[in-house]
Coordinates of C-alpha atoms in Angstrom, one line a residue:
M22 CA 58.7 84.6 127.3
P23 CA 61.1 86.5 125.1
Y24 CA 64.9 85.7 125.5
A25 CA 65.6 89.5 126.5
E26 CA 63.3 91.4 128.7
G27 CA 63.5 94.4 131.2
R28 CA 65.2 96.8 128.7
V29 CA 65.1 98.0 125.1
Y30 CA 67.5 96.1 123.1
H31 CA 68.7 96.7 119.7
D32 CA 70.5 94.0 117.6
A33 CA 73.3 95.9 115.7
D34 CA 74.8 92.8 114.0
S35 CA 72.1 90.4 112.7
H36 CA 72.2 88.5 109.4
V37 CA 70.2 87.0 106.7
M38 CA 71.4 83.6 105.6
E39 CA 71.5 83.8 101.8
T40 CA 70.6 81.0 99.7
P41 CA 72.3 80.0 96.4
D42 CA 69.8 82.0 94.1
W43 CA 69.2 84.8 96.7
L44 CA 70.2 87.7 94.3
V45 CA 68.7 86.4 91.0
P46 CA 65.1 88.0 91.4
H47 CA 66.5 91.4 92.3
A48 CA 69.3 91.7 89.8
E49 CA 69.0 93.7 86.6
P50 CA 69.0 91.7 83.4
A51 CA 72.6 92.4 82.5
V52 CA 73.8 91.6 85.9
R53 CA 71.5 88.5 86.3
A54 CA 73.1 86.9 83.2
R55 CA 76.5 87.2 84.9
L56 CA 75.4 85.7 88.3
R57 CA 76.7 82.4 89.5
P58 CA 75.0 80.5 92.4
L59 CA 76.5 81.6 95.6
V60 CA 79.1 79.3 97.1
L61 CA 78.1 79.3 100.7
T62 CA 81.3 78.6 102.8
G63 CA 82.3 79.3 106.4
C64 CA 79.5 77.3 108.0
K65 CA 79.7 73.7 108.9
P66 CA 80.5 71.7 105.8
G67 CA 77.6 70.4 103.9
E68 CA 75.0 72.3 106.1
E69 CA 73.7 74.4 102.9
S70 CA 72.6 71.1 101.4
F71 CA 69.6 71.1 103.9
I72 CA 68.3 74.4 102.8
D73 CA 65.2 72.9 100.6
E74 CA 64.4 70.5 103.5
L75 CA 64.5 73.2 106.0
R76 CA 62.1 75.3 103.8
R77 CA 59.6 72.2 103.6
R78 CA 59.8 71.5 107.4
R79 CA 58.9 75.1 108.4
E80 CA 55.3 74.2 107.1
D81 CA 54.9 71.8 110.0
P82 CA 53.2 73.6 113.0
A83 CA 55.2 71.4 115.4
E84 CA 58.3 72.3 113.9
R85 CA 57.6 76.1 113.9
A86 CA 56.8 75.9 117.7
A87 CA 60.1 74.0 118.2
A88 CA 62.0 76.6 116.2
A89 CA 60.6 79.5 118.6
R90 CA 61.3 77.6 121.7
E91 CA 65.0 76.8 120.5
I92 CA 65.5 80.4 119.4
M93 CA 69.1 80.7 121.0
L94 CA 70.0 77.0 120.0
R95 CA 69.6 76.8 116.3
K96 CA 72.1 78.6 114.1
N97 CA 72.6 79.4 110.4
W98 CA 69.9 78.2 108.1
S99 CA 68.1 76.3 110.9
A100 CA 67.5 79.2 112.8
L101 CA 64.0 80.8 112.8
G102 CA 63.8 83.5 110.1
A103 CA 67.3 82.9 109.0
F104 CA 66.3 82.9 105.3
V105 CA 62.5 82.9 105.2
R106 CA 61.6 86.5 105.6
E107 CA 58.0 85.7 106.7
D108 CA 59.4 84.0 109.9
R109 CA 61.8 86.7 111.0
P110 CA 59.1 88.6 113.0
R111 CA 58.5 85.7 114.9
A112 CA 62.2 85.3 115.6
L113 CA 62.1 89.1 116.9
D114 CA 59.3 88.3 119.0
A115 CA 61.1 85.4 120.6
L116 CA 64.2 87.3 121.0
G117 CA 62.5 90.4 122.6
F118 CA 64.6 92.8 120.5
A119 CA 63.1 96.2 119.5
S120 CA 65.2 96.1 116.1
Q121 CA 67.8 94.4 114.2
L122 CA 70.4 96.0 111.8
V123 CA 70.6 93.3 108.9
F124 CA 73.6 92.4 107.0
N125 CA 74.4 89.7 104.3
T126 CA 76.4 86.8 105.5
F127 CA 78.5 85.6 102.5
L128 CA 78.5 88.5 100.0
N129 CA 81.0 91.0 101.7
P130 CA 84.2 89.5 99.9
L131 CA 82.4 89.2 96.6
L132 CA 81.0 92.6 96.7
L133 CA 84.7 93.9 97.6
E134 CA 86.1 91.9 94.9
A135 CA 83.8 93.4 92.2
E136 CA 84.5 96.9 93.7
H137 CA 88.2 96.5 93.2
G138 CA 87.7 95.0 89.7
A139 CA 87.9 97.1 86.3
D140 CA 84.1 96.6 85.5
L141 CA 82.4 99.2 87.3
D142 CA 78.9 98.5 85.7
W143 CA 79.2 94.9 87.2
A144 CA 80.5 96.3 90.7
Y145 CA 77.5 98.8 90.9
G146 CA 75.0 96.3 89.3
F147 CA 76.0 93.6 91.9
A148 CA 75.8 95.9 94.8
R149 CA 72.4 97.2 93.6
A150 CA 71.0 93.5 93.6
H151 CA 72.4 92.9 96.9
N152 CA 70.6 96.2 98.4
R153 CA 67.4 95.3 96.6
A154 CA 67.4 91.8 98.1
L155 CA 68.0 93.0 101.5
L156 CA 65.2 95.6 101.4
H157 CA 62.9 93.1 100.2
F158 CA 63.9 90.6 103.1
C159 CA 63.4 93.4 105.8
A160 CA 60.3 94.8 104.3
V161 CA 58.2 92.4 106.2
D162 CA 58.7 94.1 109.4
R163 CA 59.6 97.7 110.4
R164 CA 61.8 96.5 113.1
L165 CA 64.2 95.0 110.6
L166 CA 66.7 97.7 109.5
P167 CA 68.3 96.9 106.0
T168 CA 71.9 97.9 105.3
A169 CA 72.8 98.9 101.6
Y170 CA 76.3 98.4 100.1
V171 CA 77.8 101.5 98.6
P172 CA 81.1 100.8 96.5
L173 CA 83.4 103.7 96.7
A174 CA 85.3 103.0 93.4
D175 CA 83.7 105.9 91.5
F176 CA 82.7 109.2 93.0
D177 CA 79.7 109.8 91.0
R178 CA 78.2 106.3 91.2
A179 CA 78.9 106.1 94.8
R180 CA 77.0 109.2 95.6
A181 CA 74.1 108.1 93.2
M182 CA 74.0 104.6 95.0
A183 CA 74.1 106.2 98.3
E184 CA 71.1 108.4 97.5
E185 CA 69.3 105.6 95.7
A186 CA 69.7 103.3 98.8
I187 CA 68.5 105.9 101.3
A188 CA 65.5 106.7 99.2
A189 CA 64.6 103.0 99.0
G190 CA 64.6 102.7 102.8
A191 CA 68.0 101.6 103.7
K192 CA 68.7 102.2 107.5
A193 CA 72.6 102.2 107.2
L194 CA 75.1 102.4 104.4
L195 CA 77.9 99.6 104.3
V196 CA 81.2 100.4 102.9
A197 CA 84.2 98.3 102.6
S198 CA 87.0 98.9 105.3
A199 CA 89.5 98.1 102.5
C200 CA 90.9 101.0 100.8
P201 CA 89.4 101.6 97.2
A202 CA 91.7 100.4 94.5
R203 CA 92.4 104.0 93.1
H204 CA 92.0 106.6 95.8
S205 CA 91.7 106.9 99.6
P206 CA 88.3 106.5 101.3
S207 CA 89.0 110.0 102.6
H208 CA 89.0 111.5 99.0
T209 CA 87.1 114.7 98.7
G210 CA 85.2 113.3 95.8
L211 CA 83.6 111.0 98.3
F212 CA 82.3 113.9 100.6
P213 CA 78.9 113.8 98.9
V214 CA 78.5 110.1 100.0
W215 CA 79.0 111.0 103.8
A216 CA 76.8 114.1 103.3
A217 CA 74.0 112.3 101.9
A218 CA 74.2 109.8 104.9
E219 CA 74.5 112.8 107.3
E220 CA 71.5 114.7 106.0
A221 CA 69.4 111.5 106.0
G222 CA 70.4 110.5 109.6
V223 CA 71.7 107.3 108.3
P224 CA 74.9 105.8 109.7
I225 CA 77.8 104.6 107.7
V226 CA 78.7 100.9 109.0
L227 CA 81.6 98.7 108.5
H228 CA 81.6 94.7 108.7
V229 CA 83.9 91.9 108.8
G230 CA 84.6 90.8 105.2
G231 CA 84.8 94.2 103.8
G232 CA 88.5 94.4 104.4
G233 CA 89.9 91.9 102.2
R234 CA 92.1 88.9 103.4
L235 CA 92.3 89.2 107.3
L236 CA 95.7 87.7 107.6
D237 CA 98.3 85.4 106.0
P238 CA 97.1 81.8 106.2
H239 CA 100.4 80.5 107.0
F240 CA 99.6 81.6 110.6
F241 CA 97.6 78.3 110.6
A242 CA 100.5 76.1 109.4
N243 CA 101.7 75.2 113.0
G244 CA 102.0 71.6 112.7
L245 CA 98.8 70.9 114.6
P246 CA 95.4 69.5 113.5
P247 CA 93.0 72.3 112.1
V248 CA 90.8 74.0 114.5
P249 CA 87.1 74.2 113.9
D250 CA 85.6 77.7 113.6
F251 CA 83.2 79.3 116.1
H252 CA 80.2 77.7 114.0
G253 CA 81.8 74.4 113.5
G254 CA 83.2 74.9 110.0
T255 CA 86.8 75.2 109.1
E256 CA 87.3 78.6 107.2
N257 CA 85.3 81.4 109.1
F258 CA 86.4 82.4 112.5
R259 CA 88.9 81.0 114.7
S260 CA 90.7 82.6 117.7
V261 CA 93.8 83.6 115.6
D262 CA 92.1 85.2 112.7
Y263 CA 89.6 86.9 115.1
M264 CA 92.4 88.9 116.5
A265 CA 92.9 90.4 113.0
I266 CA 89.5 91.9 112.6
P267 CA 90.0 95.2 114.0
G268 CA 93.1 96.0 111.7
P269 CA 91.3 97.1 108.5
P270 CA 88.3 99.2 110.0
M271 CA 90.9 100.6 112.3
Q272 CA 93.1 101.9 109.4
M273 CA 90.0 103.0 107.5
L274 CA 88.4 105.0 110.2
A275 CA 91.7 106.5 111.4
T276 CA 92.3 107.8 107.9
L277 CA 88.8 109.5 107.9
I278 CA 89.5 111.0 111.3
I279 CA 93.0 112.2 110.4
D280 CA 92.0 113.6 107.2
G281 CA 89.2 115.6 108.7
V282 CA 86.3 113.8 106.8
L283 CA 84.4 113.3 109.9
A284 CA 84.5 116.9 110.9
Q285 CA 83.1 117.6 107.4
A286 CA 80.5 115.2 107.2
V287 CA 78.9 114.6 110.6
R288 CA 76.3 117.1 112.2
R289 CA 77.9 119.8 114.3
R290 CA 76.2 118.6 117.6
H291 CA 78.2 115.1 116.8
A292 CA 81.3 116.6 115.5
G293 CA 82.2 118.7 118.4
P294 CA 82.4 115.9 120.9
L295 CA 84.1 113.9 118.3
R296 CA 86.9 116.2 117.6
A297 CA 87.5 116.7 121.2
R298 CA 87.7 113.0 121.9
A299 CA 89.2 111.4 118.9
R300 CA 92.6 112.7 119.3
P301 CA 93.2 111.1 123.0
L302 CA 91.4 107.9 121.9
L303 CA 93.4 107.6 118.8
R304 CA 96.6 108.4 120.8
R305 CA 95.7 105.5 123.4
E306 CA 95.1 103.1 120.4
L307 CA 98.6 103.9 119.0
R308 CA 100.2 103.5 122.4
R309 CA 98.6 100.0 122.6
P310 CA 97.2 100.5 126.2
D311 CA 97.5 97.8 128.8
G312 CA 94.6 95.9 130.0
R313 CA 94.0 98.2 133.1
R314 CA 93.9 101.2 130.8
A315 CA 91.6 99.7 128.3
R316 CA 89.3 98.6 131.1
R317 CA 89.2 102.4 132.5
L318 CA 88.4 103.5 128.9
R319 CA 85.6 101.1 128.6
R320 CA 84.0 102.1 131.9
R321 CA 84.1 105.7 130.9
Q322 CA 82.2 104.7 127.8
L323 CA 79.6 102.9 129.5
S324 CA 79.1 105.9 131.9
R325 CA 78.6 108.3 128.9
T326 CA 76.5 106.5 126.5
T327 CA 73.1 104.6 126.5
V328 CA 74.5 102.3 123.8
S329 CA 76.7 99.7 125.3
P330 CA 80.2 99.5 123.8
S331 CA 82.3 96.5 122.9
P332 CA 85.9 96.3 121.9
V333 CA 84.9 95.2 118.5
V334 CA 81.3 96.1 117.1
L335 CA 80.7 95.6 113.5
G336 CA 84.2 95.0 113.0
M337 CA 85.2 98.4 114.6
P338 CA 87.9 99.1 117.1
V339 CA 87.2 101.0 120.4
T340 CA 88.5 104.2 118.8
A341 CA 85.8 104.0 116.1
W342 CA 83.2 102.9 118.4
R343 CA 82.9 106.4 120.0
F344 CA 82.1 107.8 116.6
F345 CA 79.7 105.1 115.9
T346 CA 77.8 105.4 119.0
H347 CA 77.3 109.2 118.4
V348 CA 75.7 108.6 114.9
M349 CA 73.7 105.5 115.8
S350 CA 72.2 107.0 118.8
S351 CA 70.6 109.5 116.6
C352 CA 68.9 106.5 114.7
F353 CA 67.7 104.3 117.5
E354 CA 65.6 105.0 120.7
P355 CA 67.7 104.8 123.8
G356 CA 68.4 101.3 124.9
V357 CA 71.1 98.5 124.8
M358 CA 72.7 97.8 121.4
L359 CA 74.1 94.4 121.1
G360 CA 76.9 93.6 118.4

């Protein structure tokens, strides 16, 4: 019996758990020579040291059966299909999901760092290796929808990478919520990127980690013992930094709205409702609505879309969520989206 039954469920925020050498087979020679083993932080300290053992254990039939039974209990590399792509379809079967939008887990800060650096050959080569690795992981099952990272640092290269990723089978284009180093994300030179996604019916998505440092680390210098994060580690998500997640995507998407990018790039059937609703939604965000008003807003969203909203989905605030649901609803069959 699958975990989710009775409706069509789409998982809008699933991940592959990278291994230290995950990118190497997919990198071009010049990039491969510069790659270093991934430092896998943010999970329970030392957990990554068991990757090889977990890979061996999956050959045991009893272990494979236990992994399916414990689909909601095992996390990170211990979870069924977390890093061995051949096991991911069994995980989908056990979960009962119609599809999963798949992201990397550890690479967003590194991709952003490369994008903000001076060496654009490295930035785009690194992103290409990431995209190829994720496409390879998802190729095992059509229900797995790969995201491809597009650095926005250079107009021509960004357009070319967006078109390349779409042609290769990417189901969403992932961009950083941090501002590019030398221009705004709303710059007219990036219009071809948004147009390529619009013409292909592929959404642009944001994710945690693409906005740089969430908040000043001194917020945690409170004289109290360190608080473990939600996964049992020490450096990923705790309640204080969780509250900072909406900031970078809110700024990025508000810039796209205010500068008219969405009206230019989104299909007419999406742009009309967006223009009509973005202004009051943005005004409510700027006024910092109280809890009662926020709940009313959420109830209205629930009544108007077949995709269930959340205050923060893929790192997006409520204001941005309306736009996201309009675009994503053209890419998924009706159902419930989990993020």
